[in-house]
């Protein structure tokens, strides 16, 4: 395996120039595949003709991986099992190929959908807390509001690793709702079930379906 340094020359296929070109190794900021964030100052191979990145040497992989991991935010919470059942039901309505490993993907997409609704002035986040505050016991109200199993049930861990953009949207939405992290996630899952299963929002269902076709 060859070791490269800044200024080294090589040759590679450039998709932009559509041919074999001379390249120079230099440092650039490399965007992540999903477009959310980047690895800064990574050694890459750049086309001498169009100045586009055409290759990444193996020695740069650890730096990109480290930057990617640093941009991931871990979300951990424990929920009554029925909430995860509700999430899984909504996923199954979108695609029968959905599995528990796809929970992060669907929740990330729904968080982004809620954030866009809020920015457009069409969201209902503020009403979640307002409705809960009308009850003497907020937890009892929450369970009653979404017809959650009234009996004591097993709790399960929901573990999500969200990219920085989605994690930031989640934080903003939670702050606006004035709910705790766990209660916000409960509300969000129940609202997702409502928006996908009970009273489907056409735009949301279309977005989730299109994404699922490519990713599930």
mmCIF file of C-alpha atoms in Angstrom:
data_model
loop_
_atom_site.group_PDB
_atom_site.id
_atom_site.type_symbol
_atom_site.label_atom_id
_atom_site.label_comp_id
_atom_site.label_asym_id
_atom_site.label_seq_id
_atom_site.Cartn_x
_atom_site.Cartn_y
_atom_site.Cartn_z
ATOM 1 C CA UNK A 1 0.000 0.000 0.000
ATOM 2 C CA UNK A 2 1.532 3.276 -1.101
ATOM 3 C CA UNK A 3 1.798 6.204 1.304
ATOM 4 C CA UNK A 4 0.973 9.614 -0.165
ATOM 5 C CA UNK A 5 1.925 13.120 0.911
ATOM 6 C CA UNK A 6 0.749 16.571 -0.125
ATOM 7 C CA UNK A 7 2.051 17.474 -3.569
ATOM 8 C CA UNK A 8 2.442 13.870 -4.755
ATOM 9 C CA UNK A 9 1.226 13.165 -8.282
ATOM 10 C CA UNK A 10 -0.860 10.299 -9.594
ATOM 11 C CA UNK A 11 -3.383 9.420 -12.288
ATOM 12 C CA UNK A 12 -7.057 8.569 -11.893
ATOM 13 C CA UNK A 13 -10.390 8.486 -13.691
ATOM 14 C CA UNK A 14 -12.291 11.752 -13.248
ATOM 15 C CA UNK A 15 -16.060 11.368 -13.608
ATOM 16 C CA UNK A 16 -16.404 15.107 -14.238
ATOM 17 C CA UNK A 17 -13.817 15.169 -17.032
ATOM 18 C CA UNK A 18 -14.887 11.686 -18.157
ATOM 19 C CA UNK A 19 -11.402 10.358 -18.610
ATOM 20 C CA UNK A 20 -7.982 9.556 -17.192
ATOM 21 C CA UNK A 21 -6.382 12.656 -15.710
ATOM 22 C CA UNK A 22 -3.314 13.800 -13.813
ATOM 23 C CA UNK A 23 -4.012 14.331 -10.115
ATOM 24 C CA UNK A 24 -2.342 16.023 -7.169
ATOM 25 C CA UNK A 25 -2.676 15.050 -3.519
ATOM 26 C CA UNK A 26 -3.794 17.896 -1.306
ATOM 27 C CA UNK A 27 -5.959 18.478 1.754
ATOM 28 C CA UNK A 28 -9.651 19.212 1.417
ATOM 29 C CA UNK A 29 -12.828 19.091 3.498
ATOM 30 C CA UNK A 30 -14.657 15.916 2.487
ATOM 31 C CA UNK A 31 -18.494 15.942 2.819
ATOM 32 C CA UNK A 32 -20.130 12.842 4.268
ATOM 33 C CA UNK A 33 -22.227 10.741 1.895
ATOM 34 C CA UNK A 34 -25.508 12.031 3.367
ATOM 35 C CA UNK A 35 -24.385 15.640 2.957
ATOM 36 C CA UNK A 36 -24.686 16.312 6.691
ATOM 37 C CA UNK A 37 -21.261 17.316 7.931
ATOM 38 C CA UNK A 38 -17.745 16.809 6.665
ATOM 39 C CA UNK A 39 -14.277 15.583 7.568
ATOM 40 C CA UNK A 40 -11.932 18.558 7.597
ATOM 41 C CA UNK A 41 -8.400 18.699 6.198
ATOM 42 C CA UNK A 42 -8.303 15.185 4.745
ATOM 43 C CA UNK A 43 -5.646 14.174 2.208
ATOM 44 C CA UNK A 44 -7.339 13.498 -1.136
ATOM 45 C CA UNK A 45 -6.490 13.149 -4.800
ATOM 46 C CA UNK A 46 -7.663 16.156 -6.852
ATOM 47 C CA UNK A 47 -8.045 16.385 -10.624
ATOM 48 C CA UNK A 48 -5.500 18.809 -12.112
ATOM 49 C CA UNK A 49 -8.019 19.793 -14.811
ATOM 50 C CA UNK A 50 -11.288 20.505 -12.957
ATOM 51 C CA UNK A 51 -10.062 20.621 -9.346
ATOM 52 C CA UNK A 52 -12.629 18.013 -8.226
ATOM 53 C CA UNK A 53 -11.822 15.296 -5.674
ATOM 54 C CA UNK A 54 -11.366 12.038 -7.575
ATOM 55 C CA UNK A 55 -9.973 9.720 -4.934
ATOM 56 C CA UNK A 56 -9.290 9.169 -1.261
ATOM 57 C CA UNK A 57 -6.189 7.191 -0.247
ATOM 58 C CA UNK A 58 -6.539 4.420 2.320
ATOM 59 C CA UNK A 59 -4.486 6.386 4.850
ATOM 60 C CA UNK A 60 -7.269 9.016 5.015
ATOM 61 C CA UNK A 61 -10.003 6.506 5.901
ATOM 62 C CA UNK A 62 -9.403 6.547 9.697
ATOM 63 C CA UNK A 63 -9.644 10.354 9.795
ATOM 64 C CA UNK A 64 -12.925 10.318 7.880
ATOM 65 C CA UNK A 65 -14.311 7.552 10.085
ATOM 66 C CA UNK A 66 -13.330 9.443 13.241
ATOM 67 C CA UNK A 67 -14.976 12.636 11.980
ATOM 68 C CA UNK A 68 -18.118 10.701 11.093
ATOM 69 C CA UNK A 69 -18.317 9.092 14.515
ATOM 70 C CA UNK A 70 -17.762 12.436 16.211
ATOM 71 C CA UNK A 71 -20.725 13.842 14.273
ATOM 72 C CA UNK A 72 -23.054 11.087 15.537
ATOM 73 C CA UNK A 73 -25.127 11.778 18.645
ATOM 74 C CA UNK A 74 -26.328 8.855 20.773
ATOM 75 C CA UNK A 75 -29.893 8.981 22.109
ATOM 76 C CA UNK A 76 -30.818 6.445 24.789
ATOM 77 C CA UNK A 77 -34.166 6.050 26.536
ATOM 78 C CA UNK A 78 -36.396 3.343 27.986
ATOM 79 C CA UNK A 79 -40.013 3.148 26.883
ATOM 80 C CA UNK A 80 -42.964 0.867 27.606
ATOM 81 C CA UNK A 81 -42.901 -1.875 24.955
ATOM 82 C CA UNK A 82 -46.191 -0.686 23.448
ATOM 83 C CA UNK A 83 -44.529 2.487 22.153
ATOM 84 C CA UNK A 84 -42.024 0.509 20.130
ATOM 85 C CA UNK A 85 -44.902 -1.644 18.865
ATOM 86 C CA UNK A 86 -46.578 1.546 17.637
ATOM 87 C CA UNK A 87 -43.407 2.622 15.877
ATOM 88 C CA UNK A 88 -43.028 -0.796 14.268
ATOM 89 C CA UNK A 89 -46.654 -0.720 13.108
ATOM 90 C CA UNK A 90 -46.133 2.622 11.379
ATOM 91 C CA UNK A 91 -42.982 1.302 9.721
ATOM 92 C CA UNK A 92 -44.814 -1.836 8.558
ATOM 93 C CA UNK A 93 -47.556 0.267 6.955
ATOM 94 C CA UNK A 94 -44.886 2.022 4.890
ATOM 95 C CA UNK A 95 -43.121 -1.200 3.901
ATOM 96 C CA UNK A 96 -43.534 -4.819 4.953
ATOM 97 C CA UNK A 97 -39.751 -5.156 4.626
ATOM 98 C CA UNK A 98 -39.193 -2.882 7.628
ATOM 99 C CA UNK A 99 -37.341 -4.377 10.593
ATOM 100 C CA UNK A 100 -36.310 -3.118 14.021
ATOM 101 C CA UNK A 101 -32.937 -2.088 12.569
ATOM 102 C CA UNK A 102 -34.803 0.528 10.506
ATOM 103 C CA UNK A 103 -36.245 2.363 13.536
ATOM 104 C CA UNK A 104 -33.473 4.958 13.475
ATOM 105 C CA UNK A 105 -34.046 5.686 9.793
ATOM 106 C CA UNK A 106 -37.811 6.142 10.110
ATOM 107 C CA UNK A 107 -37.571 8.230 13.276
ATOM 108 C CA UNK A 108 -34.873 10.418 11.693
ATOM 109 C CA UNK A 109 -37.086 11.044 8.681
ATOM 110 C CA UNK A 110 -40.063 11.815 10.904
ATOM 111 C CA UNK A 111 -38.043 14.192 13.092
ATOM 112 C CA UNK A 112 -37.018 16.076 9.956
ATOM 113 C CA UNK A 113 -40.652 16.125 8.787
ATOM 114 C CA UNK A 114 -41.817 17.559 12.120
ATOM 115 C CA UNK A 115 -39.060 20.181 12.035
ATOM 116 C CA UNK A 116 -40.082 21.290 8.550
ATOM 117 C CA UNK A 117 -43.713 21.498 9.661
ATOM 118 C CA UNK A 118 -42.706 23.668 12.602
ATOM 119 C CA UNK A 119 -40.663 26.005 10.407
ATOM 120 C CA UNK A 120 -43.627 26.327 8.039
ATOM 121 C CA UNK A 121 -45.950 27.161 10.923
ATOM 122 C CA UNK A 122 -47.916 23.946 10.431
ATOM 123 C CA UNK A 123 -46.605 21.973 13.385
ATOM 124 C CA UNK A 124 -48.422 20.877 16.524
ATOM 125 C CA UNK A 125 -45.454 20.568 18.893
ATOM 126 C CA UNK A 126 -46.643 23.401 21.125
ATOM 127 C CA UNK A 127 -50.008 21.724 21.688
ATOM 128 C CA UNK A 128 -48.424 18.563 23.059
ATOM 129 C CA UNK A 129 -47.329 20.248 26.259
ATOM 130 C CA UNK A 130 -50.402 22.470 26.449
ATOM 131 C CA UNK A 131 -52.665 19.434 26.353
ATOM 132 C CA UNK A 132 -50.578 17.598 28.927
ATOM 133 C CA UNK A 133 -50.673 20.571 31.299
ATOM 134 C CA UNK A 134 -54.462 20.381 31.493
ATOM 135 C CA UNK A 135 -54.171 17.088 33.363
ATOM 136 C CA UNK A 136 -53.380 16.738 37.059
ATOM 137 C CA UNK A 137 -51.091 13.830 36.288
ATOM 138 C CA UNK A 138 -49.127 14.445 33.086
ATOM 139 C CA UNK A 139 -48.141 10.793 32.660
ATOM 140 C CA UNK A 140 -51.725 9.607 33.099
ATOM 141 C CA UNK A 141 -52.843 12.216 30.585
ATOM 142 C CA UNK A 142 -50.166 11.142 28.109
ATOM 143 C CA UNK A 143 -51.174 7.493 28.330
ATOM 144 C CA UNK A 144 -54.871 8.352 28.077
ATOM 145 C CA UNK A 145 -54.326 10.763 25.187
ATOM 146 C CA UNK A 146 -52.794 8.072 23.016
ATOM 147 C CA UNK A 147 -54.735 5.103 24.391
ATOM 148 C CA UNK A 148 -51.604 3.465 25.780
ATOM 149 C CA UNK A 149 -51.930 0.147 27.604
ATOM 150 C CA UNK A 150 -53.145 1.004 31.147
ATOM 151 C CA UNK A 151 -51.487 -2.045 32.688
ATOM 152 C CA UNK A 152 -47.898 -2.233 33.818
ATOM 153 C CA UNK A 153 -45.818 -3.479 30.927
ATOM 154 C CA UNK A 154 -42.260 -4.367 30.100
ATOM 155 C CA UNK A 155 -39.971 -1.490 29.228
ATOM 156 C CA UNK A 156 -37.519 -1.660 26.361
ATOM 157 C CA UNK A 157 -34.472 0.373 25.458
ATOM 158 C CA UNK A 158 -34.564 2.579 22.400
ATOM 159 C CA UNK A 159 -31.054 3.362 21.229
ATOM 160 C CA UNK A 160 -30.515 5.769 18.356
ATOM 161 C CA UNK A 161 -27.374 7.158 16.773
ATOM 162 C CA UNK A 162 -28.421 10.313 14.957
ATOM 163 C CA UNK A 163 -26.356 12.547 12.734
ATOM 164 C CA UNK A 164 -25.679 16.031 14.031
ATOM 165 C CA UNK A 165 -28.358 17.662 11.874
ATOM 166 C CA UNK A 166 -31.196 15.375 12.997
ATOM 167 C CA UNK A 167 -30.023 15.456 16.627
ATOM 168 C CA UNK A 168 -30.126 19.257 16.517
ATOM 169 C CA UNK A 169 -33.652 19.191 15.090
ATOM 170 C CA UNK A 170 -34.711 16.782 17.840
ATOM 171 C CA UNK A 171 -33.286 19.096 20.506
ATOM 172 C CA UNK A 172 -35.076 22.108 19.014
ATOM 173 C CA UNK A 173 -38.413 20.293 18.819
ATOM 174 C CA UNK A 174 -38.106 18.989 22.358
ATOM 175 C CA UNK A 175 -37.270 22.466 23.646
ATOM 176 C CA UNK A 176 -40.320 23.905 21.912
ATOM 177 C CA UNK A 177 -42.549 21.190 23.366
ATOM 178 C CA UNK A 178 -41.230 21.797 26.922
ATOM 179 C CA UNK A 179 -41.427 18.046 27.524
ATOM 180 C CA UNK A 180 -38.743 15.771 28.921
ATOM 181 C CA UNK A 181 -36.745 13.754 26.387
ATOM 182 C CA UNK A 182 -38.582 10.521 27.203
ATOM 183 C CA UNK A 183 -42.054 12.088 27.110
ATOM 184 C CA UNK A 184 -41.235 13.898 23.884
ATOM 185 C CA UNK A 185 -40.184 10.651 22.215
ATOM 186 C CA UNK A 186 -43.390 9.011 23.480
ATOM 187 C CA UNK A 187 -45.462 11.813 21.977
ATOM 188 C CA UNK A 188 -43.472 11.689 18.752
ATOM 189 C CA UNK A 189 -43.957 7.952 18.269
ATOM 190 C CA UNK A 190 -47.687 8.187 18.956
ATOM 191 C CA UNK A 191 -47.995 11.164 16.628
ATOM 192 C CA UNK A 192 -46.109 9.263 13.930
ATOM 193 C CA UNK A 193 -48.514 6.348 14.309
ATOM 194 C CA UNK A 194 -51.384 8.789 13.916
ATOM 195 C CA UNK A 195 -49.839 10.520 10.882
ATOM 196 C CA UNK A 196 -49.056 7.234 9.122
ATOM 197 C CA UNK A 197 -51.725 4.776 10.284
ATOM 198 C CA UNK A 198 -54.750 6.445 11.891
ATOM 199 C CA UNK A 199 -55.062 9.690 9.924
ATOM 200 C CA UNK A 200 -52.399 9.429 7.209
ATOM 201 C CA UNK A 201 -50.713 12.602 6.020
ATOM 202 C CA UNK A 202 -50.272 12.057 2.302
ATOM 203 C CA UNK A 203 -47.064 14.076 1.987
ATOM 204 C CA UNK A 204 -45.406 12.252 4.891
ATOM 205 C CA UNK A 205 -46.458 8.806 3.684
ATOM 206 C CA UNK A 206 -45.142 9.563 0.196
ATOM 207 C CA UNK A 207 -41.788 10.750 1.557
ATOM 208 C CA UNK A 208 -41.352 7.717 3.804
ATOM 209 C CA UNK A 209 -42.426 5.322 1.050
ATOM 210 C CA UNK A 210 -40.002 6.752 -1.506
ATOM 211 C CA UNK A 211 -37.117 6.646 0.943
ATOM 212 C CA UNK A 212 -37.991 3.112 2.078
ATOM 213 C CA UNK A 213 -37.950 1.825 -1.500
ATOM 214 C CA UNK A 214 -34.331 2.878 -1.816
ATOM 215 C CA UNK A 215 -33.081 2.112 1.683
ATOM 216 C CA UNK A 216 -34.980 -0.885 3.085
#
